[in-house]
Short mmCIF file of C-alpha atoms in Angstrom, two decimals:
data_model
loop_
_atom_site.label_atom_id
_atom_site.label_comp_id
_atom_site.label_asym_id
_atom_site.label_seq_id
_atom_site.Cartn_x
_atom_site.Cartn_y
_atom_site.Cartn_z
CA UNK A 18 161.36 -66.16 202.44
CA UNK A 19 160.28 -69.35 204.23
CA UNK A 20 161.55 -71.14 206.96
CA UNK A 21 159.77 -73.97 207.08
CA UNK A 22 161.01 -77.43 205.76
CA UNK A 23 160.95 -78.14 202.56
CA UNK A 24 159.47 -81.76 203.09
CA UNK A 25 155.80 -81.14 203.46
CA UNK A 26 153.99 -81.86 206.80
CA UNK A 27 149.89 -83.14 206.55
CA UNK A 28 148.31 -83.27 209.81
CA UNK A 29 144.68 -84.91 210.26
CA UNK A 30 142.77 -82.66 211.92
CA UNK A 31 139.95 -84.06 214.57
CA UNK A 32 138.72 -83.42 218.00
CA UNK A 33 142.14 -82.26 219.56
CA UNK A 34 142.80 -79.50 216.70
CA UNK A 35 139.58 -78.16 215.61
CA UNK A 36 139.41 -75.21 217.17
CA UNK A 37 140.96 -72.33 214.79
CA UNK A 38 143.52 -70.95 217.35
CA UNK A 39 144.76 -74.96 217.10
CA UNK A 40 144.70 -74.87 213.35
CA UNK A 41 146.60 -71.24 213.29
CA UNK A 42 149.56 -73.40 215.11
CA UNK A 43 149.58 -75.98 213.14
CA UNK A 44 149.72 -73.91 210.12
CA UNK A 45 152.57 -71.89 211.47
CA UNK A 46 154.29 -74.95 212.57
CA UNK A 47 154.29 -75.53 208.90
CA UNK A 48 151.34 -77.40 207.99
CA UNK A 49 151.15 -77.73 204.09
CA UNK A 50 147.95 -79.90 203.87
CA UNK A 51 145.18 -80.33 206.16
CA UNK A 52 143.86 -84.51 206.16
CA UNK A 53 140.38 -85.26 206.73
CA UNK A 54 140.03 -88.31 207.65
CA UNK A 55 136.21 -89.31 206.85
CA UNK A 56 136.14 -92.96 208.61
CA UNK A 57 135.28 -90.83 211.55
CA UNK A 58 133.31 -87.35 212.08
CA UNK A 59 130.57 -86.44 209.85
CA UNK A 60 130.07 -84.00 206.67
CA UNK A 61 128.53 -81.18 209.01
CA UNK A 62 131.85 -81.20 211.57
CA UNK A 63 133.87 -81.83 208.09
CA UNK A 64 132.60 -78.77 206.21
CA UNK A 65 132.96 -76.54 209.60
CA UNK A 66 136.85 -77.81 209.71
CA UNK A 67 137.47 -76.92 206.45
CA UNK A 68 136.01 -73.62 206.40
CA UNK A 69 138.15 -73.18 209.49
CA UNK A 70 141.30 -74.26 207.85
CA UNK A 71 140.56 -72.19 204.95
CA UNK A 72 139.95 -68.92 206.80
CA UNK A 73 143.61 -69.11 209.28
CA UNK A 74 145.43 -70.00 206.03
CA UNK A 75 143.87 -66.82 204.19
CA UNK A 76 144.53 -65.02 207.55
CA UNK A 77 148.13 -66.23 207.77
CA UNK A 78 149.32 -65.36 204.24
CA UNK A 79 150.09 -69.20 203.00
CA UNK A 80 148.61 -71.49 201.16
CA UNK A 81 146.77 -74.87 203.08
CA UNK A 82 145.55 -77.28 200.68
CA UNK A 83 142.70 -80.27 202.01
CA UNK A 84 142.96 -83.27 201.61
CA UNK A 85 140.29 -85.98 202.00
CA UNK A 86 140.76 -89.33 202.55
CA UNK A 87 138.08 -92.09 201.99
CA UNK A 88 137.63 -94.56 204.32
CA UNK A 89 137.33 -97.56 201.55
CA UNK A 90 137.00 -101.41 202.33
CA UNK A 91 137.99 -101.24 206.07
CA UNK A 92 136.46 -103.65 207.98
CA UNK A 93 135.83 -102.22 211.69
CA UNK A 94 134.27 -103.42 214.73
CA UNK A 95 130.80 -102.09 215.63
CA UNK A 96 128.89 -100.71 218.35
CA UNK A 97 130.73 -102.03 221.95
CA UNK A 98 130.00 -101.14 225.82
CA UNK A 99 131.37 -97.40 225.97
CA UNK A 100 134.39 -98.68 228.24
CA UNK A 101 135.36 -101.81 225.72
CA UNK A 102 135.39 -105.32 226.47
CA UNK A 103 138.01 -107.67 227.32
CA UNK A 104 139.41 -110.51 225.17
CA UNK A 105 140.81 -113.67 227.22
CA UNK A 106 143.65 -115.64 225.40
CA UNK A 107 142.20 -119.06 225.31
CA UNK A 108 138.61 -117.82 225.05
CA UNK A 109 135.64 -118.72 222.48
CA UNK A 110 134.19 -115.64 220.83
CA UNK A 111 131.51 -114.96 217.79
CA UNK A 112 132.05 -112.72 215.05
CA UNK A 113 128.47 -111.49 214.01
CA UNK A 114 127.01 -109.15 212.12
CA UNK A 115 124.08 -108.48 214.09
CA UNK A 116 124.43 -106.46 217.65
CA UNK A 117 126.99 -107.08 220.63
CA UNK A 118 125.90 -109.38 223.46
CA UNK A 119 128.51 -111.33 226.32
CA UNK A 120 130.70 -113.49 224.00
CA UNK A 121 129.46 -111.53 220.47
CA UNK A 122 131.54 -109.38 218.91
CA UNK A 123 129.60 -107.50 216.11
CA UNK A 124 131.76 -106.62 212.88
CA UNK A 125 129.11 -105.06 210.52
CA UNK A 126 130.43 -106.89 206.77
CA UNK A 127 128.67 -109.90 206.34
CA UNK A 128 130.18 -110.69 203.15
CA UNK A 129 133.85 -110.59 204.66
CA UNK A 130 132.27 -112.69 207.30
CA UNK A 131 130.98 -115.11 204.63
CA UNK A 132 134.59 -115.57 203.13
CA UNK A 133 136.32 -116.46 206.67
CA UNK A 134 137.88 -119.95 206.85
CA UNK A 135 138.79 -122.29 209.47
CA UNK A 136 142.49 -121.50 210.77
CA UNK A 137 142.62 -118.00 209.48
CA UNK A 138 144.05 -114.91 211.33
CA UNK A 139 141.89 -112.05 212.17
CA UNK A 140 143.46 -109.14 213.59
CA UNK A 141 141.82 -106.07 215.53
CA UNK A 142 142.95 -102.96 216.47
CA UNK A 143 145.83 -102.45 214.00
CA UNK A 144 147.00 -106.35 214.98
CA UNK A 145 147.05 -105.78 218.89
CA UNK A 146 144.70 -108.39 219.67
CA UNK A 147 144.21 -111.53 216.96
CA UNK A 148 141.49 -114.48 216.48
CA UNK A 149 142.04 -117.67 214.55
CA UNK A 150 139.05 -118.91 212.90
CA UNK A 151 137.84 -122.26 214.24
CA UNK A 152 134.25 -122.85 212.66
CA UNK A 153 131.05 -121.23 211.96
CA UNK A 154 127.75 -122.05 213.19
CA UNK A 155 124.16 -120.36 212.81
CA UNK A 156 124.94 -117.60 215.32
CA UNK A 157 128.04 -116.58 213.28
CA UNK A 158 132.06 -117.31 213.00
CA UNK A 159 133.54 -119.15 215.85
CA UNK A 160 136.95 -117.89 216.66
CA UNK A 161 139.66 -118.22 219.13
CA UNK A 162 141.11 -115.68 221.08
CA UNK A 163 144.98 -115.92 220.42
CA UNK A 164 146.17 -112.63 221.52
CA UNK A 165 143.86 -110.88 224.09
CA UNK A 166 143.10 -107.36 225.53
CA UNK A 167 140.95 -104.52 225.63
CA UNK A 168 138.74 -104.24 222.47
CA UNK A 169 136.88 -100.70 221.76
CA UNK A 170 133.87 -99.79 219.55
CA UNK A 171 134.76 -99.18 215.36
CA UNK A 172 138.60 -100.70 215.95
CA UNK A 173 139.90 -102.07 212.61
CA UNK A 174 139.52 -105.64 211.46
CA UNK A 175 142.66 -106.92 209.68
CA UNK A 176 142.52 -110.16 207.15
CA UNK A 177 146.24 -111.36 206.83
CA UNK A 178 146.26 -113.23 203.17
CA UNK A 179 142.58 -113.16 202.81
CA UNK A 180 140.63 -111.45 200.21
CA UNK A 181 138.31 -108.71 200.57
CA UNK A 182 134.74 -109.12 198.86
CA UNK A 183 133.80 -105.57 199.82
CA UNK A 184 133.68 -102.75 196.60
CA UNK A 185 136.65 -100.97 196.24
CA UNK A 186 134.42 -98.20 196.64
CA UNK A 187 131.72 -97.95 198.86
CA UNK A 188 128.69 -96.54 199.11
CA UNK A 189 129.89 -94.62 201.71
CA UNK A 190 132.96 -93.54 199.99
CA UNK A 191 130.45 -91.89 197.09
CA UNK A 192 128.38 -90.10 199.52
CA UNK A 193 131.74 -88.85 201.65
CA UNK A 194 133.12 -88.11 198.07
CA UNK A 195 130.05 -86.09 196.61
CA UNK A 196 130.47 -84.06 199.40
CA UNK A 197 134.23 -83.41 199.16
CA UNK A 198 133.57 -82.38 195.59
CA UNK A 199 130.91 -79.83 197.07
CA UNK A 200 133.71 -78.60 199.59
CA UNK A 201 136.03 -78.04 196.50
CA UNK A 202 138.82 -80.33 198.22
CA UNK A 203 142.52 -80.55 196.75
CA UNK A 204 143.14 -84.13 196.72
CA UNK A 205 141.57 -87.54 197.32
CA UNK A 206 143.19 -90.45 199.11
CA UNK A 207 141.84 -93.84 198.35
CA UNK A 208 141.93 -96.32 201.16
CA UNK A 209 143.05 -100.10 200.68
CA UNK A 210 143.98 -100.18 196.81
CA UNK A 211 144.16 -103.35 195.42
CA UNK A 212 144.67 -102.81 192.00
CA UNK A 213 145.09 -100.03 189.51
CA UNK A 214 141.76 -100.84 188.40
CA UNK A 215 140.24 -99.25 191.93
CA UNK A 216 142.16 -95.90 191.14
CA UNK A 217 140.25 -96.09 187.63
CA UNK A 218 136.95 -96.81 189.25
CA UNK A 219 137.68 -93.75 191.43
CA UNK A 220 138.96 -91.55 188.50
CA UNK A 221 135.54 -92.38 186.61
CA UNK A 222 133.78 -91.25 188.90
CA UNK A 223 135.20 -87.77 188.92
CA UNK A 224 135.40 -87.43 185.29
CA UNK A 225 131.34 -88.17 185.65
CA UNK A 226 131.47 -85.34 188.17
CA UNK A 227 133.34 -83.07 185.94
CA UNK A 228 136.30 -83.02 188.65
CA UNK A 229 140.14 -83.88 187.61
CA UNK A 230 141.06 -83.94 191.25
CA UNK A 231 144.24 -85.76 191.96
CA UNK A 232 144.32 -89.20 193.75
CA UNK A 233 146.70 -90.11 196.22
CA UNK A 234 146.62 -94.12 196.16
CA UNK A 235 147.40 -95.60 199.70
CA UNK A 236 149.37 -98.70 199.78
CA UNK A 237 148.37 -100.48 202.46
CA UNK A 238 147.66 -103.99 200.94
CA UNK A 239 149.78 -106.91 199.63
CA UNK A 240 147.89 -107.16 196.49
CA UNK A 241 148.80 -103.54 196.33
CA UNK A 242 152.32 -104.26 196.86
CA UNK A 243 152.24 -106.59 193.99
CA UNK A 244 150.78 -104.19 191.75
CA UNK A 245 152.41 -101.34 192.43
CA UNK A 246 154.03 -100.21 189.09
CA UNK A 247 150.56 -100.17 187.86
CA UNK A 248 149.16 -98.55 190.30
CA UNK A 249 151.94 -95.57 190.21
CA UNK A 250 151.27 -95.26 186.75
CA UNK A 251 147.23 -94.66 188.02
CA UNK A 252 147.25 -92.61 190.75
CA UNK A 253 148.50 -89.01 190.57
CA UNK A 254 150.16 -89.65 194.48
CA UNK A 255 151.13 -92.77 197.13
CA UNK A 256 151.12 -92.54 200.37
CA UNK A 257 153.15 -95.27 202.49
CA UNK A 258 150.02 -96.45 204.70
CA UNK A 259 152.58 -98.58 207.13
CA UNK A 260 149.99 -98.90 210.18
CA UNK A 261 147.88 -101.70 207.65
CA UNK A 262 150.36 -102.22 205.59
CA UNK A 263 152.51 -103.92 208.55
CA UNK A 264 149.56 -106.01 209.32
CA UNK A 265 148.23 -107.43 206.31
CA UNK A 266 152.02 -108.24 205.03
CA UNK A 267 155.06 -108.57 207.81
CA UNK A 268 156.16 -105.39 209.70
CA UNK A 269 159.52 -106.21 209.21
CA UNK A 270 159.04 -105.87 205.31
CA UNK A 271 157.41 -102.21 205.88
CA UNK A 272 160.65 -100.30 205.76
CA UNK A 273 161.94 -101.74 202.26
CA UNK A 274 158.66 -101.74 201.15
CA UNK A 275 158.87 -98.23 202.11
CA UNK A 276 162.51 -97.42 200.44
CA UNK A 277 161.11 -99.08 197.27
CA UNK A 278 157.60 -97.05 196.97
CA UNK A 279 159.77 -93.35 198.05
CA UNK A 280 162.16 -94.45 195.10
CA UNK A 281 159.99 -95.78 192.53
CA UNK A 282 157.60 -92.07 192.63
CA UNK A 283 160.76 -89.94 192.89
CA UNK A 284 162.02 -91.82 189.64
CA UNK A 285 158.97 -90.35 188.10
CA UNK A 286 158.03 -87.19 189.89
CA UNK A 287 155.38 -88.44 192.03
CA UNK A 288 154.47 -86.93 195.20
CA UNK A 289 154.67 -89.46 198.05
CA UNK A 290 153.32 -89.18 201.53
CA UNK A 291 155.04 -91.28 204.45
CA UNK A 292 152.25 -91.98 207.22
CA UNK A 293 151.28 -93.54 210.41
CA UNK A 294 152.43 -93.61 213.85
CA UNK A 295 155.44 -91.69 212.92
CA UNK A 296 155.03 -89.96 216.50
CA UNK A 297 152.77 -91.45 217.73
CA UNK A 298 154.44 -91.52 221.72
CA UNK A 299 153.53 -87.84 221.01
CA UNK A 300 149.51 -88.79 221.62
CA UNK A 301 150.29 -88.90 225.39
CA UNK A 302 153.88 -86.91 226.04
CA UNK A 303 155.25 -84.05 224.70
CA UNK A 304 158.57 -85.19 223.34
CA UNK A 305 159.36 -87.92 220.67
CA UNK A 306 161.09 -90.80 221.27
CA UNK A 307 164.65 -91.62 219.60
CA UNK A 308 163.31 -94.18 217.18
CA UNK A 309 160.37 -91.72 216.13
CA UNK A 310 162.98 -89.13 215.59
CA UNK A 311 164.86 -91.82 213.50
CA UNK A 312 162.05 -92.97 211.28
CA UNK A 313 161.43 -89.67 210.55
CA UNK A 314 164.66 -88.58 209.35
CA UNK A 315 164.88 -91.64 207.68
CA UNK A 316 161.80 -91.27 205.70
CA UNK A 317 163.13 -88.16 204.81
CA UNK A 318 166.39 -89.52 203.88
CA UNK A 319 164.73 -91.57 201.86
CA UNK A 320 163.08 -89.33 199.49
CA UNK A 321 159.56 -88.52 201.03
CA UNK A 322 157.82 -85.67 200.01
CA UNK A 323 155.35 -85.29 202.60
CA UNK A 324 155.22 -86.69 206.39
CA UNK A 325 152.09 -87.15 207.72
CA UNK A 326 150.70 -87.12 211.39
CA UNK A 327 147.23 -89.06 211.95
CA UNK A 328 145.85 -89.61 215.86
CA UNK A 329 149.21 -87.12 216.77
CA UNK A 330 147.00 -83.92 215.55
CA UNK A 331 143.31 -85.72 215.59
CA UNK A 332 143.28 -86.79 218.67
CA UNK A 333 146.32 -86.79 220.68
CA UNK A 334 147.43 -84.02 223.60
CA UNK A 335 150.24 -82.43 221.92
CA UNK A 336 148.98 -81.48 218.46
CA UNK A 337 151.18 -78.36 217.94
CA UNK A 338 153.97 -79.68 219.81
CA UNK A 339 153.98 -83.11 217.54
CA UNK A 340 153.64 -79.99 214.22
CA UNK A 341 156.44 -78.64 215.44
CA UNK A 342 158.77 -81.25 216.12
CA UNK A 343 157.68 -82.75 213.05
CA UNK A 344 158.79 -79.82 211.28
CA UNK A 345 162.59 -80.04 213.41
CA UNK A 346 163.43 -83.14 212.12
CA UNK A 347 162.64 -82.77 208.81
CA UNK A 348 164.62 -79.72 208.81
CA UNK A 349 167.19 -81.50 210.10
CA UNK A 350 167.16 -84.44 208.18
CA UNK A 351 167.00 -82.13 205.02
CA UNK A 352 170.68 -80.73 205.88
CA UNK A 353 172.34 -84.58 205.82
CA UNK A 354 170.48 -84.98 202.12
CA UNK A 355 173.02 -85.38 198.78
CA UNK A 356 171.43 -81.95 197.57
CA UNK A 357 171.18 -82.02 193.85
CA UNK A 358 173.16 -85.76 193.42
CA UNK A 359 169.65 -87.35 195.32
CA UNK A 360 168.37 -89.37 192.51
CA UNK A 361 171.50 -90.64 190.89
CA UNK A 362 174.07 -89.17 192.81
CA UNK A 363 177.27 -88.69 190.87
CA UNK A 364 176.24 -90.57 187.61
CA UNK A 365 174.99 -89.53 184.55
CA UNK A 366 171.58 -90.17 184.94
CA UNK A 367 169.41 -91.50 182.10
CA UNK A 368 167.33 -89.22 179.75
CA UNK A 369 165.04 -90.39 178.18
CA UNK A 370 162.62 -87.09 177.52
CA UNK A 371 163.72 -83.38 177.12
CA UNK A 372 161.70 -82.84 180.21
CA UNK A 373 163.87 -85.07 182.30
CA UNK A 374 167.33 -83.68 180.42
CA UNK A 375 166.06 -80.01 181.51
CA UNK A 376 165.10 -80.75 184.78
CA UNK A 377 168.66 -82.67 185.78
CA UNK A 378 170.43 -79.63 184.51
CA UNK A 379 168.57 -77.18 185.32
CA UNK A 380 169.86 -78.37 189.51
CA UNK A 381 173.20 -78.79 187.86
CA UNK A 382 173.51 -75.42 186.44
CA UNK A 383 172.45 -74.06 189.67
CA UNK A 384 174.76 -75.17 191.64
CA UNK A 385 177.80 -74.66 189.50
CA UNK A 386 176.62 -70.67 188.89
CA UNK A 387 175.95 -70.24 192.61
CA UNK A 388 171.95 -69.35 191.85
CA UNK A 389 170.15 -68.17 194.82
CA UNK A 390 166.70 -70.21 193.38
CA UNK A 391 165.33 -72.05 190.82
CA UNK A 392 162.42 -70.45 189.27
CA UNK A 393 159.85 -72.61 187.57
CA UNK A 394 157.12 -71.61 185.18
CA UNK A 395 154.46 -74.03 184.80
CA UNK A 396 150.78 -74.86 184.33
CA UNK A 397 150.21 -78.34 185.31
CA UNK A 398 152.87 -78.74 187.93
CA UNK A 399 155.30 -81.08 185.78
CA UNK A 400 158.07 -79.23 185.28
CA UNK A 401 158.21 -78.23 189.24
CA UNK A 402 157.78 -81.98 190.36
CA UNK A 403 160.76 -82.99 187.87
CA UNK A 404 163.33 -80.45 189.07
CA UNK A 405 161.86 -81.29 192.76
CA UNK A 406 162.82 -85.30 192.46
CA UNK A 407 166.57 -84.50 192.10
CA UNK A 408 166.55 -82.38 195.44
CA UNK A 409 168.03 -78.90 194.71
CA UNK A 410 169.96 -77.23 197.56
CA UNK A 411 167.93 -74.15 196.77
CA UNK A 412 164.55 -73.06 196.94
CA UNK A 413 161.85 -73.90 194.09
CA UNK A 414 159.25 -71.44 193.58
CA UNK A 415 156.89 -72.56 190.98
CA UNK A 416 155.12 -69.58 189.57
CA UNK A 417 151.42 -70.95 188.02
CA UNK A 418 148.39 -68.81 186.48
CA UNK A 419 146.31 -72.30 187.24
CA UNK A 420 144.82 -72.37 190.64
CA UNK A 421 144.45 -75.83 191.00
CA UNK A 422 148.00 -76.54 189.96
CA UNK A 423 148.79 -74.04 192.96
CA UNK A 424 147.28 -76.13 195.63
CA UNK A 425 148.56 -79.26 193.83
CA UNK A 426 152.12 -78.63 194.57
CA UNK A 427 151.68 -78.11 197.97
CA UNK A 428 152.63 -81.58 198.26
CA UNK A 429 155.79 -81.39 196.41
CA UNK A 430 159.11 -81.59 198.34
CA UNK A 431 160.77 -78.39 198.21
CA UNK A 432 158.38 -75.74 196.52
CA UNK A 433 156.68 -72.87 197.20
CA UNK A 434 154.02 -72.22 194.65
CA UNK A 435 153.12 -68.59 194.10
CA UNK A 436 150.08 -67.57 191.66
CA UNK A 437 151.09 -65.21 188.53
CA UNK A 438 149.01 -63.55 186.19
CA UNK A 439 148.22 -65.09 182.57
CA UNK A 440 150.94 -63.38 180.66
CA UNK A 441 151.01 -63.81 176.49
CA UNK A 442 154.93 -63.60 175.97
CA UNK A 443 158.35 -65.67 177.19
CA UNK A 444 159.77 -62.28 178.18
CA UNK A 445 156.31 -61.32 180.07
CA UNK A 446 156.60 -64.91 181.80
CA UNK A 447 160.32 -63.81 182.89
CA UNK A 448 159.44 -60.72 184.92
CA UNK A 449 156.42 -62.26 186.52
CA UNK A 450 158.56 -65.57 187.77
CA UNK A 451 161.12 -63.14 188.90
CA UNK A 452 158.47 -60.54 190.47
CA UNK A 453 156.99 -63.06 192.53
CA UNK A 454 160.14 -64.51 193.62
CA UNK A 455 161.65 -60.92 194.96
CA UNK A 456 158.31 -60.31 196.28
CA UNK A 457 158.70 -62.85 198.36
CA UNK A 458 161.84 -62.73 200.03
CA UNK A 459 163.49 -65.60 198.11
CA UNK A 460 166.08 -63.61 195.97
CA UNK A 461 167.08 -60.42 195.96
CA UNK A 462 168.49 -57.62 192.96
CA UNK A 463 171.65 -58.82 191.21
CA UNK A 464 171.18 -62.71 192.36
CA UNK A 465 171.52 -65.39 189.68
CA UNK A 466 168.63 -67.50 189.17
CA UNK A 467 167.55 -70.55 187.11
CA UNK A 468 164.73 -70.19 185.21
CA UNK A 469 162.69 -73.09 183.65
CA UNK A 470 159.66 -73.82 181.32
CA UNK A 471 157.86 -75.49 178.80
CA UNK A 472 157.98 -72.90 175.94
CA UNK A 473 155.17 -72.79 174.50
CA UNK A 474 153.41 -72.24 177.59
CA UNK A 475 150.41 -74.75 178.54
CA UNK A 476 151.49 -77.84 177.75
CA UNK A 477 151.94 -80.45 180.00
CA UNK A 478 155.06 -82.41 180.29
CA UNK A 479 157.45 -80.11 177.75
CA UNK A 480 159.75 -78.92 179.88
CA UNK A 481 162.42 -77.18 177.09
CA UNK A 482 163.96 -74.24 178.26
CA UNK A 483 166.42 -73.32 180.62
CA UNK A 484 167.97 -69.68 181.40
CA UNK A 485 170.11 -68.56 183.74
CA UNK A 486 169.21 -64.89 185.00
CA UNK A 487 170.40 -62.01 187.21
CA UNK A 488 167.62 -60.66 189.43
CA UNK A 489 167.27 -56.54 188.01
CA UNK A 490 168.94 -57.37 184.49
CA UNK A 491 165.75 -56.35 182.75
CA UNK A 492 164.14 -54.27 185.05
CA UNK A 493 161.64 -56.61 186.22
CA UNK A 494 161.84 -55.26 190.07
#
């Protein structure tokens, strides 16, 4: 049986963790996803990492699903002097989108250039430094320096209430995204949604490349703020981008905007992943500080599926170390959670579908017979993600014949997916659920277990049957 937490941990993988011994940590840390992070690196150091993360997770017995994540509409800075240069509050600079030179700062969009009006805020480097817009003249935009320091090659370019002219989807993002396909990825993050419309544009294009890979929409944006409902109703994930999304809107909006996202997908069984800086003291020491241990927990606390760990793993000194404390906290944070009351604590919740009445008693039932797991049958990953939102206080192991379902719910909050046979009868689909679940450690002979499915099996979304079950009754182990 695991140990690891049940809230999934994705760590980026970069410079700092691509060796395989680094990657074997990580994944016994309790990595459940690896990130790739393709607005740096290239598809030859790409493909090597994931054939690395694919052999240790063979080698360790687990499953590690990849995910990529497309670098979308994000402005950056260009090519700078290796060492950086330094911004003087009070100083004159041009934004261009030719080379650098003294007093030139080259940001390679001309058509977000072209949009840029007189008083308007630019921020760099994740809003450390910021420009107001004075003018524009033939050599570019004229801009004052309002907030200096230290400014470093391909640092991100923020517009606070401006609008973006660049494609959702860039050329860029087609070529990274051809070549994910190749790699036979698990999931897709899109970068800077606006609209549900850009999770569309993405989803065309891998229906035209005969993929039905799930997209994880990031929500990093105002507009996207705006539009959220739509865009949950889009995108098959959401990840909580809060390094962008606290400097396009207000940081101190970020954690409600937060609580609100976490809630709204765990209303519907959504996976959603919490990101950015959550550790990030952890690039440079060994040891978290108390409010990174607190925005952890609280992320948990607040329904998270996943946590996720960017420069912490990439690039930072303590990659294993940040895994593993990562990992502590959520298993911590996990024992203070209403187990089983988490989505509507001691009301009657609404139920609207059979799926949703099954799931809500199927954690119910559970805990009132004293079952040592609940056992899940399913083939696209529903009926595991709708008994998952309600936060059982005992293991979910969701036995699948589909493999892609299998590395789907990797990113689901509290289960283990385990791949089972086709089987042609309920009773067949009994003793494999049950089989895999001894097999594994999870429950042993004469335990009660909960057993759920959509009966027939292979539909999606018709959850309808619910059995409780003594491990050994029928002779299945």
């Amino acid at each position: 049986m695991s140990d690891m937490p049940r809230t999934k941990i994705i760590c980026t993988l970069g410079p700092a963790s691509e060796d395989p011994e680094v990657v074997r940590a990580l994944v016994r840390a309790g990595m459940s996803i690896a990130r790739i992070n393709f607005s740096h690196g290239d598809h030859a150091t790409h493909a090597r990492t994931i054939q690395t993360v694919r052999r240790v997770a063979e080698e360790e017995g687990c499953l590690v699903a990849v995910m990529a994540d497309l670098q979308g509409p994000k402005l950056r800075v260009g090519d700078l002097p290796q060492e950086g240069i330094v911004l003087q509050e009070g100083e004159v600079v041009v934004l261009t989108s030719s080379s650098f030179s003294p007093g030139r700062i080259p940001v390679p969009h001309p058509e977000a250039l072209q949009g840029l009006q007189p008083d308007q805020r630019i921020l760099l480097d994740d809003g450390r430094l910021e420009l107001r817009v004075e003018g524009r003249d033939e050599e570019g935009v004229r801009c004052r320096v309002v907030v200096g320091g230290r400014l470093t090659s391909h640092k991100g370019v923020n517009l606070p209430g401006g609008t973006s002219h660049i494609p959702a989807i860039t050329p860029k993002d087609r070529e990274d995204l051809r070549f994910a396909l190749e790699q036979g990825v698990d999931f897709v993050a899109l970068s800077f949604v606006r609209s549900a419309e850009d999770v569309r544009e993405l989803r065309r294009l891998l229906d035209a490349a005969g993929s039905d890979l799930p997209i994880v929409a990031k929500i990093e944006k105002a507009e996207a703020v705006d539009t959220f409902s739509d865009i949950l109703e889009a995108a098959d994930g959401i990840m909580v981008a809060r390094g962008d999304l606290g400097v396009e809107t207000s940081p101190e909006e970020v954690p409600f905007y937060q609580k609100r996202i976490i809630r709204a997908c765990n209303r519907v069984g959504k996976p959603v992943i919490t990101a950015t800086q959550m550790l990030q003291s952890m690039m440079e020491r060994p040891v978290p500080t108390r409010a990174e241990a607190s925005d952890v927990v609280n992320a948990v606390l607040d329904g998270t599926d996943a946590v996720m760990l960017s420069g912490e793993t990439a690039v930072g000194r303590y990659p294993v170390e940040a895994a593993e404390t990562m990992a502590s906290l959520c298993e911590h944070a996990e024992s203070h959670l209403p187990l089983g009351r988490f989505l509507y604590g001691a009301e009657r919740p609404p139920s609207p579908t059979v799926t949703e009445a099954i799931s809500h008693a199927t954690v119910e039932i559970a805990a009132e017979v004293g079952a040592r797991a609940i056992l899940t049958a399913t083939m696209s990953g529903t009926t595991a993600r709708m008994v998952a939102r309600h936060r059982p206080g005992v293991p979910i192991v969701a036995a699948t014949p589909n493999p892609r379902t299998l590395m789907r719910l990797t990113m689901v909050w509290g289960v283990t997916p385990v791949r089972v046979p086709r089987f042609a009868t309920t009773d067949e689909m009994v003793v494999l659920m049950v089989r895999a679940a001894y097999e594994r450690g999870f429950v042993r002979k004469g335990d009660r277990v909960v057993l759920t499915a959509g009966i027939p099996f292979g539909g999606e979304g018709r959850t309808n049957m619910l059995k409780v079950h003594v491990v050994g009754e029928t002779g299945e182990v």
